[in-house]
Coordinates of C-alpha atoms in Angstrom, one line a residue:
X1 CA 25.4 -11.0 -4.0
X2 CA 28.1 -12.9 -6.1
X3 CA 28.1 -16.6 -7.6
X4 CA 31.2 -17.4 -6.3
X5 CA 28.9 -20.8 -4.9
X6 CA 29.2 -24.5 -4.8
X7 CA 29.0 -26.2 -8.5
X8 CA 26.6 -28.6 -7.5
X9 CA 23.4 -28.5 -5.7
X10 CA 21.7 -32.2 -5.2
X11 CA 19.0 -33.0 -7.3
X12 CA 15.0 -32.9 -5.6
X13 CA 15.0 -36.8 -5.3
X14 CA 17.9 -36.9 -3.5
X15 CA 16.5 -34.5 -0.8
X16 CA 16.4 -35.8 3.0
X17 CA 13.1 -34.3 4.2
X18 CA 14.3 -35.8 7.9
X19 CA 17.7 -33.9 7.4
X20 CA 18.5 -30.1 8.9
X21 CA 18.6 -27.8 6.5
X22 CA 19.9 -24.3 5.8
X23 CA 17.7 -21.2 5.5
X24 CA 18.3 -17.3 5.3
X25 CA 15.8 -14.9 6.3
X26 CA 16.3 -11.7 4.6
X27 CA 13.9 -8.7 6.8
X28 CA 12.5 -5.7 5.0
X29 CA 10.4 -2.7 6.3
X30 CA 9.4 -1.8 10.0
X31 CA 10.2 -2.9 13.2
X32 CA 7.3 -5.2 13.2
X33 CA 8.6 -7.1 10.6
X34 CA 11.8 -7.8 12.4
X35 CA 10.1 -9.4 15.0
X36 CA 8.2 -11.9 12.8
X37 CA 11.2 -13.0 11.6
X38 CA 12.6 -13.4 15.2
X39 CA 9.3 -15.8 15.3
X40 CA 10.0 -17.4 12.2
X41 CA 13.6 -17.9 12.8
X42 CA 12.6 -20.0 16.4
X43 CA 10.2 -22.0 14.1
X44 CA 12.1 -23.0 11.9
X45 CA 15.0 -24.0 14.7
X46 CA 12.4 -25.7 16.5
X47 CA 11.6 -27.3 13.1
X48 CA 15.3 -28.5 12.7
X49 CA 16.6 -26.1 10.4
X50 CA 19.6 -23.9 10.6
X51 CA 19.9 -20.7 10.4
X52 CA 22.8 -19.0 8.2
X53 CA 23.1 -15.0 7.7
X54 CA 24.4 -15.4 4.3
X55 CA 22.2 -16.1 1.3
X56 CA 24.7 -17.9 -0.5
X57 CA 25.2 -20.3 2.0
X58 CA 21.2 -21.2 2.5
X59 CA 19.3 -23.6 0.8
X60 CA 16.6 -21.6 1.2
X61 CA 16.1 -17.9 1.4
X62 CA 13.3 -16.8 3.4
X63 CA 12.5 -13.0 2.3
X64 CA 10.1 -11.4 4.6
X65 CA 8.6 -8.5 2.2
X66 CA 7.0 -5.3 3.1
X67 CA 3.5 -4.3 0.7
X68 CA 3.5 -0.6 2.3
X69 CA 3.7 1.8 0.0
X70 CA 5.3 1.2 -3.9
X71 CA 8.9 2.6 -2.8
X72 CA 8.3 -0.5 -0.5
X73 CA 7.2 -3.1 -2.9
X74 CA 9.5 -3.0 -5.3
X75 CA 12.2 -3.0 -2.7
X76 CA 10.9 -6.4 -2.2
X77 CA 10.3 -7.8 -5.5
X78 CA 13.8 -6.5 -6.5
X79 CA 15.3 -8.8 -3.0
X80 CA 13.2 -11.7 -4.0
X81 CA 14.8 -11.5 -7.7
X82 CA 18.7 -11.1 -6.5
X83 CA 17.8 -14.1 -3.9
X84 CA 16.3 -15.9 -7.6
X85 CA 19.9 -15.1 -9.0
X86 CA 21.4 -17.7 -6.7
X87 CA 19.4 -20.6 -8.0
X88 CA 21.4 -22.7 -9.7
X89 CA 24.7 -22.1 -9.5
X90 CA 25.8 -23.1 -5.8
X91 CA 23.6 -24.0 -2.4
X92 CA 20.6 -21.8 -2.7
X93 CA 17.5 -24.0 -4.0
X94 CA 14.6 -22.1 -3.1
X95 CA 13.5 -18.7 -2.9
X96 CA 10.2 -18.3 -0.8
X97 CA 8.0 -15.1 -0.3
X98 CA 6.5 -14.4 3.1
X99 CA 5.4 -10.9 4.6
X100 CA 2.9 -8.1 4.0
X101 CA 3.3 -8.2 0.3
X102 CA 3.1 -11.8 0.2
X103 CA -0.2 -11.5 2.1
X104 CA -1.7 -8.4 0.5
X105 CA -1.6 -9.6 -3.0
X106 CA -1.0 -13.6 -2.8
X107 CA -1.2 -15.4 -5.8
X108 CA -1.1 -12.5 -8.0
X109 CA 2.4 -12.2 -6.9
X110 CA 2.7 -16.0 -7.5
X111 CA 1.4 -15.5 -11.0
X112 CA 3.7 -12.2 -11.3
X113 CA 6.8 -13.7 -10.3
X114 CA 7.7 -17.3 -10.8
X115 CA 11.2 -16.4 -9.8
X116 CA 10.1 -17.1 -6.5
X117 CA 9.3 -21.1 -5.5
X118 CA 6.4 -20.2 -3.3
X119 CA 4.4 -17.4 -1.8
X120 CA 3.0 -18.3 1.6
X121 CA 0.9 -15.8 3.8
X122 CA 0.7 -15.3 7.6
X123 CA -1.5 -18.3 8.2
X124 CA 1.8 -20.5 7.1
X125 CA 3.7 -19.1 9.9
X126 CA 3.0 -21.7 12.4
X127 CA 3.7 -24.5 10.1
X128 CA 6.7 -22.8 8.3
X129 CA 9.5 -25.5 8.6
X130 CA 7.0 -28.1 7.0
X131 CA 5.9 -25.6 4.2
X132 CA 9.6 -25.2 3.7
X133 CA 10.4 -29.1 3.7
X134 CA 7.7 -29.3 1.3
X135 CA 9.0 -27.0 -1.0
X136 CA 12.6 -28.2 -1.0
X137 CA 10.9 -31.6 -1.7
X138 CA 9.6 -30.5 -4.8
X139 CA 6.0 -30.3 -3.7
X140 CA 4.2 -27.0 -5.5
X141 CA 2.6 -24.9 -2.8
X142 CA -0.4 -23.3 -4.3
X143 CA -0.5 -19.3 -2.8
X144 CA -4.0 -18.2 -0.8
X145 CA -6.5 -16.0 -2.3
X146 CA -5.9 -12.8 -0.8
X147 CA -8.9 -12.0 1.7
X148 CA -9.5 -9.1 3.9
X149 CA -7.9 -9.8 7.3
X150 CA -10.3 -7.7 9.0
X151 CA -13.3 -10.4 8.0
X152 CA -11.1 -13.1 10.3
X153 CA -10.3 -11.9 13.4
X154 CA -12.0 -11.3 16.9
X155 CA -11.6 -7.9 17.9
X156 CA -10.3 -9.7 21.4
X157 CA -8.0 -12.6 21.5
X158 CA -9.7 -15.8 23.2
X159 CA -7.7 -17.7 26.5
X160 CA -4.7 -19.5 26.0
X161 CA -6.1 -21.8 28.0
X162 CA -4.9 -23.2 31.5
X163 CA -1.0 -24.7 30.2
X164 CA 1.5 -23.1 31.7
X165 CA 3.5 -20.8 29.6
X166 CA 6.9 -21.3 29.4
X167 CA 9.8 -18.0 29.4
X168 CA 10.8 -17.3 26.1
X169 CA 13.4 -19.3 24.7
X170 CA 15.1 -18.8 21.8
X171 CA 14.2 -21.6 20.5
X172 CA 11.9 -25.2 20.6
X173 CA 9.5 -24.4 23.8
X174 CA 6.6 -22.5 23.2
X175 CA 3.3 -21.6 24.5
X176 CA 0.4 -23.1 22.8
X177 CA -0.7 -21.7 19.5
X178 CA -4.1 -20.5 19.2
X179 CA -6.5 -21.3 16.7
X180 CA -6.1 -20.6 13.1
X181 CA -8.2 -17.5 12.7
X182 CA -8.3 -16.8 16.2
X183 CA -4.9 -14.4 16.7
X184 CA -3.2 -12.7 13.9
X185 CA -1.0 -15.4 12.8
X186 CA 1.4 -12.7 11.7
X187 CA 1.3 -11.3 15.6
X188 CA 3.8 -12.2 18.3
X189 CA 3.7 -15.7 19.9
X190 CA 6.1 -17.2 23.0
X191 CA 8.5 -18.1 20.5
X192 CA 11.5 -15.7 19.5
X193 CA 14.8 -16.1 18.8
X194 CA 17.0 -12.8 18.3
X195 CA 18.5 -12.3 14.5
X196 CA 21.2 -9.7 16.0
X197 CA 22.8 -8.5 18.9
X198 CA 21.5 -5.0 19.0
X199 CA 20.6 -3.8 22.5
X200 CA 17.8 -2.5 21.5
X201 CA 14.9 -4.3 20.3
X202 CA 11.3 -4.6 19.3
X203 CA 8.5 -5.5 21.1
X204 CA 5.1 -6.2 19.8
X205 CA 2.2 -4.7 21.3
X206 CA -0.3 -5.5 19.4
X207 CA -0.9 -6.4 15.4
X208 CA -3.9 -4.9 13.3
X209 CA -5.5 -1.4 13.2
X210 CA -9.2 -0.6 13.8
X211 CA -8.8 3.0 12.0
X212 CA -10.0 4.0 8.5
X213 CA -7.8 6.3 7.0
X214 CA -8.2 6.4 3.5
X215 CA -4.8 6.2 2.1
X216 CA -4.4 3.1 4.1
X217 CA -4.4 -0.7 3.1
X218 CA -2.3 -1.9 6.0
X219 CA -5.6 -2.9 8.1
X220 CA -6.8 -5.3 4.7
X221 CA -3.7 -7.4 5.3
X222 CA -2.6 -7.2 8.6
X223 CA -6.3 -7.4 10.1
X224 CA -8.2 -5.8 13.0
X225 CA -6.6 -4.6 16.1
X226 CA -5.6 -6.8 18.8
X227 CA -4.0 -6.4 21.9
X228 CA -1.2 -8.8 23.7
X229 CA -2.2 -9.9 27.0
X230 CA 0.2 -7.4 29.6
X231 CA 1.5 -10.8 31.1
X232 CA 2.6 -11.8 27.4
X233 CA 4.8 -8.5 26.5
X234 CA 6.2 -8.3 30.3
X235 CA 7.6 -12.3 29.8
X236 CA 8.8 -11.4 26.4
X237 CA 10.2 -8.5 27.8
X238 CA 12.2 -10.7 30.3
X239 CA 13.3 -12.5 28.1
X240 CA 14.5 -9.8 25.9
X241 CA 16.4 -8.6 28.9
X242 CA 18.0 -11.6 29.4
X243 CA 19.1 -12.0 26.0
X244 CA 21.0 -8.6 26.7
X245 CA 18.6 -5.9 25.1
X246 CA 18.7 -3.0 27.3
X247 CA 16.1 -0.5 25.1
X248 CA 12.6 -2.4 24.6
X249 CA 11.1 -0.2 21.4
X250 CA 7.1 -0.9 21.8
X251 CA 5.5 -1.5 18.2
X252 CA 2.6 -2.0 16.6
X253 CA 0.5 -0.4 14.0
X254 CA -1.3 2.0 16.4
X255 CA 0.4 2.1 20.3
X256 CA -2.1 4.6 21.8
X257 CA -5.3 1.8 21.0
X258 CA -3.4 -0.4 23.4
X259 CA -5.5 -2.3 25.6
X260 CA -9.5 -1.1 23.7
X261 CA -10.0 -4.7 23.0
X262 CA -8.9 -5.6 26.6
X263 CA -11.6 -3.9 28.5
X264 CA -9.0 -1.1 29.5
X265 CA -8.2 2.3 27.1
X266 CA -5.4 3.2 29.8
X267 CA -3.5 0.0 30.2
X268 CA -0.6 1.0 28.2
X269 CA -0.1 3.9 31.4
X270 CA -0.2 1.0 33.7
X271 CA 1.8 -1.3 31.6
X272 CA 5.3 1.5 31.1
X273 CA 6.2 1.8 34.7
X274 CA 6.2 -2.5 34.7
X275 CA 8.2 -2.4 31.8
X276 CA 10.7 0.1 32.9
X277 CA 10.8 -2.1 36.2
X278 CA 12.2 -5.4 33.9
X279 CA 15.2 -6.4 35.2
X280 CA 18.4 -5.7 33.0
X281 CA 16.1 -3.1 30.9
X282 CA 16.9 0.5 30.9
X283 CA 15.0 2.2 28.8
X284 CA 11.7 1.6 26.9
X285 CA 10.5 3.5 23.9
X286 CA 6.9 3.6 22.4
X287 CA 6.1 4.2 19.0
X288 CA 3.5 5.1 16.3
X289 CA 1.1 7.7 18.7
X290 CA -1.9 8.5 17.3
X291 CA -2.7 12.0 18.0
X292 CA -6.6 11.2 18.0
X293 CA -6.4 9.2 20.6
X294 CA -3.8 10.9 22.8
X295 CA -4.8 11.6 26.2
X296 CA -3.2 13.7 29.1
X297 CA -2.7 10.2 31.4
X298 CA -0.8 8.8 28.4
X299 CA 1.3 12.4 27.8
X300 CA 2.6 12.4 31.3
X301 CA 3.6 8.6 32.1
X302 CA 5.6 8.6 28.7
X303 CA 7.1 11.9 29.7
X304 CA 7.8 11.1 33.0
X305 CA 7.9 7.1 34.4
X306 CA 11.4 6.8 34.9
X307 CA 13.1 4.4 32.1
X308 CA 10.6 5.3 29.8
X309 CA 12.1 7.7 27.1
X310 CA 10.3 10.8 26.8
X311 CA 10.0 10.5 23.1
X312 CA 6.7 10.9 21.1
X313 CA 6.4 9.7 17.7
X314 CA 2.9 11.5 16.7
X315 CA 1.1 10.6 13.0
X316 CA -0.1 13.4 12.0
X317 CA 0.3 12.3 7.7
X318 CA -0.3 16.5 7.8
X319 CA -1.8 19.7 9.0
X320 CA -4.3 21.1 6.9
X321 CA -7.4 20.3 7.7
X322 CA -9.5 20.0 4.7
X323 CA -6.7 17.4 3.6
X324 CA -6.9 15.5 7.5
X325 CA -10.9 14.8 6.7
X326 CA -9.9 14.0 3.1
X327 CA -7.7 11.2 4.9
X328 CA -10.1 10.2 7.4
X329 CA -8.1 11.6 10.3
X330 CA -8.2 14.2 13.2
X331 CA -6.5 17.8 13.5
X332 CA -5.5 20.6 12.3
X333 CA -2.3 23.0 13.3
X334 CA -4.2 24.6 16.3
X335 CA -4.7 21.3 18.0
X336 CA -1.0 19.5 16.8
X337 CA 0.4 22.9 18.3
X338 CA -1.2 22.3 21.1
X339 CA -0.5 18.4 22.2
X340 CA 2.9 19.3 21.3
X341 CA 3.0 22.4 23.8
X342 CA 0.9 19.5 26.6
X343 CA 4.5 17.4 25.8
X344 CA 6.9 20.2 26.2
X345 CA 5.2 21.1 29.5
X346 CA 5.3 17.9 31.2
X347 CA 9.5 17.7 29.4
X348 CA 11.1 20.1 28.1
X349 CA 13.5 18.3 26.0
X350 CA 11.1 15.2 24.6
X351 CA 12.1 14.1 21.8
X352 CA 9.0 14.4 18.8
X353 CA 9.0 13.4 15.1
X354 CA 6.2 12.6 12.7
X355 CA 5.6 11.7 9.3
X356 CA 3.8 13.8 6.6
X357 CA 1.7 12.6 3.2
X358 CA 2.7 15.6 0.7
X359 CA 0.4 15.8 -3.0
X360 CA -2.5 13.4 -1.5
X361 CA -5.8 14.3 -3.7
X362 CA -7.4 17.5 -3.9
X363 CA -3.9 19.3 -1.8
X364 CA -3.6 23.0 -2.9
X365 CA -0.5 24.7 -2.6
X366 CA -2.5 26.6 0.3
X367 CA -3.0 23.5 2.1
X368 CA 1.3 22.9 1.8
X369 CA 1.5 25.8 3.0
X370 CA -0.3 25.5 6.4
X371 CA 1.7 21.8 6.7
X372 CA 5.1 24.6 6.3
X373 CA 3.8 27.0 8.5
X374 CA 3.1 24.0 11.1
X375 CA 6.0 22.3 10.5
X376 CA 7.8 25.3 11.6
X377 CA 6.4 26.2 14.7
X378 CA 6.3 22.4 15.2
X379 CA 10.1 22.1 16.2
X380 CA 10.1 18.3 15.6
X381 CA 13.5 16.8 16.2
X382 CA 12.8 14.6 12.8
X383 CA 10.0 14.6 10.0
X384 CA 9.4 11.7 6.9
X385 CA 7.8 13.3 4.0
X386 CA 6.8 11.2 1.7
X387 CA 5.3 11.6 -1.7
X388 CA 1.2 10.4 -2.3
X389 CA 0.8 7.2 -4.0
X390 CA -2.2 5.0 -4.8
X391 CA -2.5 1.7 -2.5
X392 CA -4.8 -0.8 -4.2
X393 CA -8.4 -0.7 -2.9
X394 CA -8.3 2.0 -0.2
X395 CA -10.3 4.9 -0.7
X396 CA -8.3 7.8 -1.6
X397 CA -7.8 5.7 -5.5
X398 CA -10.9 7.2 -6.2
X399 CA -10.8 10.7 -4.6
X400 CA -11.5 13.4 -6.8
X401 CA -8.2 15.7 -7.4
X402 CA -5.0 13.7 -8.0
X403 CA -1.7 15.4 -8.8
X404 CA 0.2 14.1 -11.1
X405 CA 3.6 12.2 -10.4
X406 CA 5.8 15.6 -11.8
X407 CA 3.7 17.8 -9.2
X408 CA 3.6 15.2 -6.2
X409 CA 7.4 15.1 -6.4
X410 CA 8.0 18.8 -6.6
X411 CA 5.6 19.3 -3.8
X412 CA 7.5 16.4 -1.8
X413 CA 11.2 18.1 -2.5
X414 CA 9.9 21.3 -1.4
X415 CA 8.7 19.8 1.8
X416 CA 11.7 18.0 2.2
X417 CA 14.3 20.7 1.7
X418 CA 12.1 22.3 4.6
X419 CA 12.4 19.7 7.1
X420 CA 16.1 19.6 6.5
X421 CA 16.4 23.3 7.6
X422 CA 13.7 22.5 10.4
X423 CA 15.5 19.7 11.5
X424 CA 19.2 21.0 11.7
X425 CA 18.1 24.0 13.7
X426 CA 16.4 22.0 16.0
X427 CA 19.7 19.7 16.3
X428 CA 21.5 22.7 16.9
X429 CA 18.9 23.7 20.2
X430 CA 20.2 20.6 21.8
X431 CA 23.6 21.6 22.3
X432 CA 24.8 22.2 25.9
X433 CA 22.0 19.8 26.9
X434 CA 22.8 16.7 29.1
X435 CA 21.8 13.5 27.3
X436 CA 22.0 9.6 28.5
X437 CA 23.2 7.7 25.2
X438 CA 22.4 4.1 25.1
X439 CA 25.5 3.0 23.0
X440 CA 25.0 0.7 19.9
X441 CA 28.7 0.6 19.2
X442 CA 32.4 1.1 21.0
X443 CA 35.7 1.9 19.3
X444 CA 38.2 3.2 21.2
X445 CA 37.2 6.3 23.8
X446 CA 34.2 6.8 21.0
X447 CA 30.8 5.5 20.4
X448 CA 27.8 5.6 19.0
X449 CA 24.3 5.4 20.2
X450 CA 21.0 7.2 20.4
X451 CA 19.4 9.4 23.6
X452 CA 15.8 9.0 24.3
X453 CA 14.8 12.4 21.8
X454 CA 16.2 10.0 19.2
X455 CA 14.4 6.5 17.5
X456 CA 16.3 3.9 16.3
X457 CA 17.3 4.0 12.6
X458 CA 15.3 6.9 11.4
X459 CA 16.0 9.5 13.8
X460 CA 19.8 10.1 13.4
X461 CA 22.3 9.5 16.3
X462 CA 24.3 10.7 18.7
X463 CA 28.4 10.3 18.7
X464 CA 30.0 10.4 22.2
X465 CA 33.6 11.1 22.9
X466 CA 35.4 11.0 25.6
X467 CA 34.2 7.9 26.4
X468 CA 35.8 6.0 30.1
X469 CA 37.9 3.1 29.2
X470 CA 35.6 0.3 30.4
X471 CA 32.7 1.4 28.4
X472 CA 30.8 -1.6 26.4
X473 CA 27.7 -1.1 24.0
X474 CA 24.5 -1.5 25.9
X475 CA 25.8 1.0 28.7
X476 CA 23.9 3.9 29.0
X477 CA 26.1 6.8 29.6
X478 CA 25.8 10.2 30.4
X479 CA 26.8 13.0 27.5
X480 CA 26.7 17.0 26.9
X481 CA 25.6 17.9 23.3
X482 CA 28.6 19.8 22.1
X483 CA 28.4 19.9 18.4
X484 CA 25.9 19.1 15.6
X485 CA 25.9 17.5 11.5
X486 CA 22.8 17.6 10.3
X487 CA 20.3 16.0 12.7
X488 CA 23.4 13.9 14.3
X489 CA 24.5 14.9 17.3
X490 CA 27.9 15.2 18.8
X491 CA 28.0 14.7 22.7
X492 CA 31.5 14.9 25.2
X493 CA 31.0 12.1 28.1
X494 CA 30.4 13.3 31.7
X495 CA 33.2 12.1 33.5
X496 CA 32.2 10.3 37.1

């Protein structure tokens, strides 16, 4: 950001709370984050603000923060700080703090950084243009207490009640909120409006997560597990559609628990094939798998519904497993090998990645050895690895064991440099395969885009050549693999 700004900025008593303002929402983390700032960005057009992509040109900047792991904090603090730079010397008057970490820690992040005008948690959300008038008016917004979010919520959401729904807009019409405390106000509503022009993009399936692992704090702040209604995701879904998003890519904190709270373990089989049936979709992803809860039903429609990408994003944080029941979760190499062998039987080619917890408490170098020795027999077409770190008041803090930051980052690189060899080779398997590429961009007779064996943003891409002259992003066009960089792929178009 630069100050090249506006000298003067008009004084708090001057301010017209009836007048439209300007706001910027800057979106860090996961997928789920981007779509509660798709919700917060109807809100506050509904709410008679406008919406600017450029900080500089906002009165306020809305930073929607991510309280995952440290890495991830201080990627927030350090936005909320350069959007703090602005003040004062152009258009930008407030910098507000919503998100996870604004949740998770409150006002202790108040107290810890008064560079930012106000910290406001989930249950804001609904009211977020009048928070925002508020604080543009000079009024001091005092931050919430952080509480467990697990304490507030119904493990089912209660009836909407008998009004009528409207489609999505992407803007001022909206269903009826539900009671404070009685959805996640963080979770998906009817309201939406799109921050980009992707043609892929998230859906919510649900927000929360029921599981215990004890590295963990994302259930303390984003609360207990609760499903959308099928009728909700298929309407936003339309909607989506209609707003020109060809890939839906399901999220939530844990997609194979769809439906527990709903009375039906097996409605996210039924709900794919409707989905995949939207008009104007093509494809739909899931992610986040849990391998503990996968089942064969769940294995086959993913692998086979047509327009659902045969692509399995499985958790399993690791293999060994002494170091899975240190983390309160399920497996060990025998049983990973083996769902993974159930996927390749019902598609050859699915697509599979994971992410892996290297130096957690008590690891030995044995135990990184059977996550190696998984890892490559695994053949996982991408892999995270990320290093251990303490999250404030989950379990593993007080595990006997820890390594020491030197050790957990040696550990981590020798993990990494792994997966990079793992990967590549795997790449390189996929040439001469036939692909279809939804394309995210269009330059000439090239693009850019991603088959189904490959997630948005973390999973690499594919580049396609060749390409017919009347080809526009959002087509999905067939490809041969015909060269590889890394895990990138290089694909020739099949000509018609």
């Amino acid at each position: 950001m630069t100050a090249s700004l506006p000298a003067t900025v008009p004084p708090v008593d001057e301010f017209d709370a009836g007048a439209a303002t300007t706001v910027a929402l800057l979106t860090l983390g996961c997928a789920r984050n981007d779509v509660d700032s798709e919700e917060l960005a109807a809100r506050l057009d509904s709410g008679g603000f406008r919406l600017v992509a450029d900080p500089e040109d906002a009165e306020t900047v809305l930073v929607n923060t991510c309280g995952f792991v440290d890495a991830a904090k201080k990627d927030s603090v350090d936005a909320l700080l350069e959007a703090s730079e602005l003040k004062g010397a152009g258009t930008t008057r407030a910098v507000v703090a919503v998100g996870c970490l604004a949740e998770r820690y409150g006002n202790e992040l108040a107290a810890s950084l008064p560079e930012a005008d106000a910290v406001l948690g989930f249950d804001d959300y609904p009211d977020i243009a009048d928070r925002l008038r508020g604080i543009l008016a000079g009024e001091t917004h005092t931050a919430h207490v952080p509480r467990d979010r697990r304490t507030l919520l119904p493990v089912t959401p209660v009836d909407r009640g008998s009004a009528a729904a409207p489609s999505l807009p992407g803007h001022a019409q909206s269903a009826p909120d539900l009671p404070a405390g009685m959805a996640p106000a963080s979770g998906p509503r009817a309201m939406r409006r799109r921050l980009g022009t992707s043609p892929m993009a998230p859906l919510k399936l649900a927000s929360g997560c029921d599981r215990r692992c004890s590295f963990c704090a994302i259930p303390s702040f984003r609360g207990s597990f609760v499903s959308r209604r099928p009728t909700d995701v298929l309407d936003e879904a339309q909607w989506l559609a209609d707003e020109g998003v060809r890939e839906l890519f399901l999220v939530s904190e844990n997609s194979t628990s769809y439906g527990k709270d709903l009375g039906d373990l097996r409605l996210l089989e039924t709900l794919l094939p409707e989905l995949a049936a939207v008009d104007g979709v093509r494809r739909v992803r899931v992610s986040y798998l849990q391998p503990a809860e996968m089942r064969p039903g769940l294995v086959e429609a993913i692998a086979s519904t047509p327009g659902v990408a045969d692509y399995f994003d499985l958790s399993f944080q690791h293999a060994s497993a002494p170091v899975l029941r240190r983390m309160r979760r399920f497996g060990d190499p025998e049983r990973f090998l083996a769902l993974l062998e159930q996927v390749r039987t019902a598609s050859s080619t699915a697509g599979a990645r994971s992410n892996v917890i290297v130096g957690f408490p008590g690891e030995t170098e044995g135990d990184v050895q059977t996550l190696c020795d998984f890892l490559s027999s695994a053949r996982l077409d991408a892999v995270g690895v990320f290093g251990y770190s303490d999250e404030d008041g989950t379990e593993a803090v007080g595990l006997p064991g820890h390594h020491d930051d030197d050790e957990i980052r040696a550990r981590t690189e020798h993990v990494s440099r792994l997966v990079e060899e793992l990967t590549t080779q795997r790449a390189e398997d996929r040439i001469g395969e036939r692909l279809d590429v939804l394309l995210e961009s269009v330059a000439g007779d090239q693009g850019e885009g991603r088959p189904a064996c490959q997630g948005p943003e973390v999973d690499g891409s594919t580049t396609v050549r060749e390409l017919p002259g009347d080809a526009r992003v959002g087509d999905l066009v067939s490809a041969v693999v015909v060269a590889t960089s890394g895990v990138d792929l290089v694909a020739c178009a099949v000509k018609q």
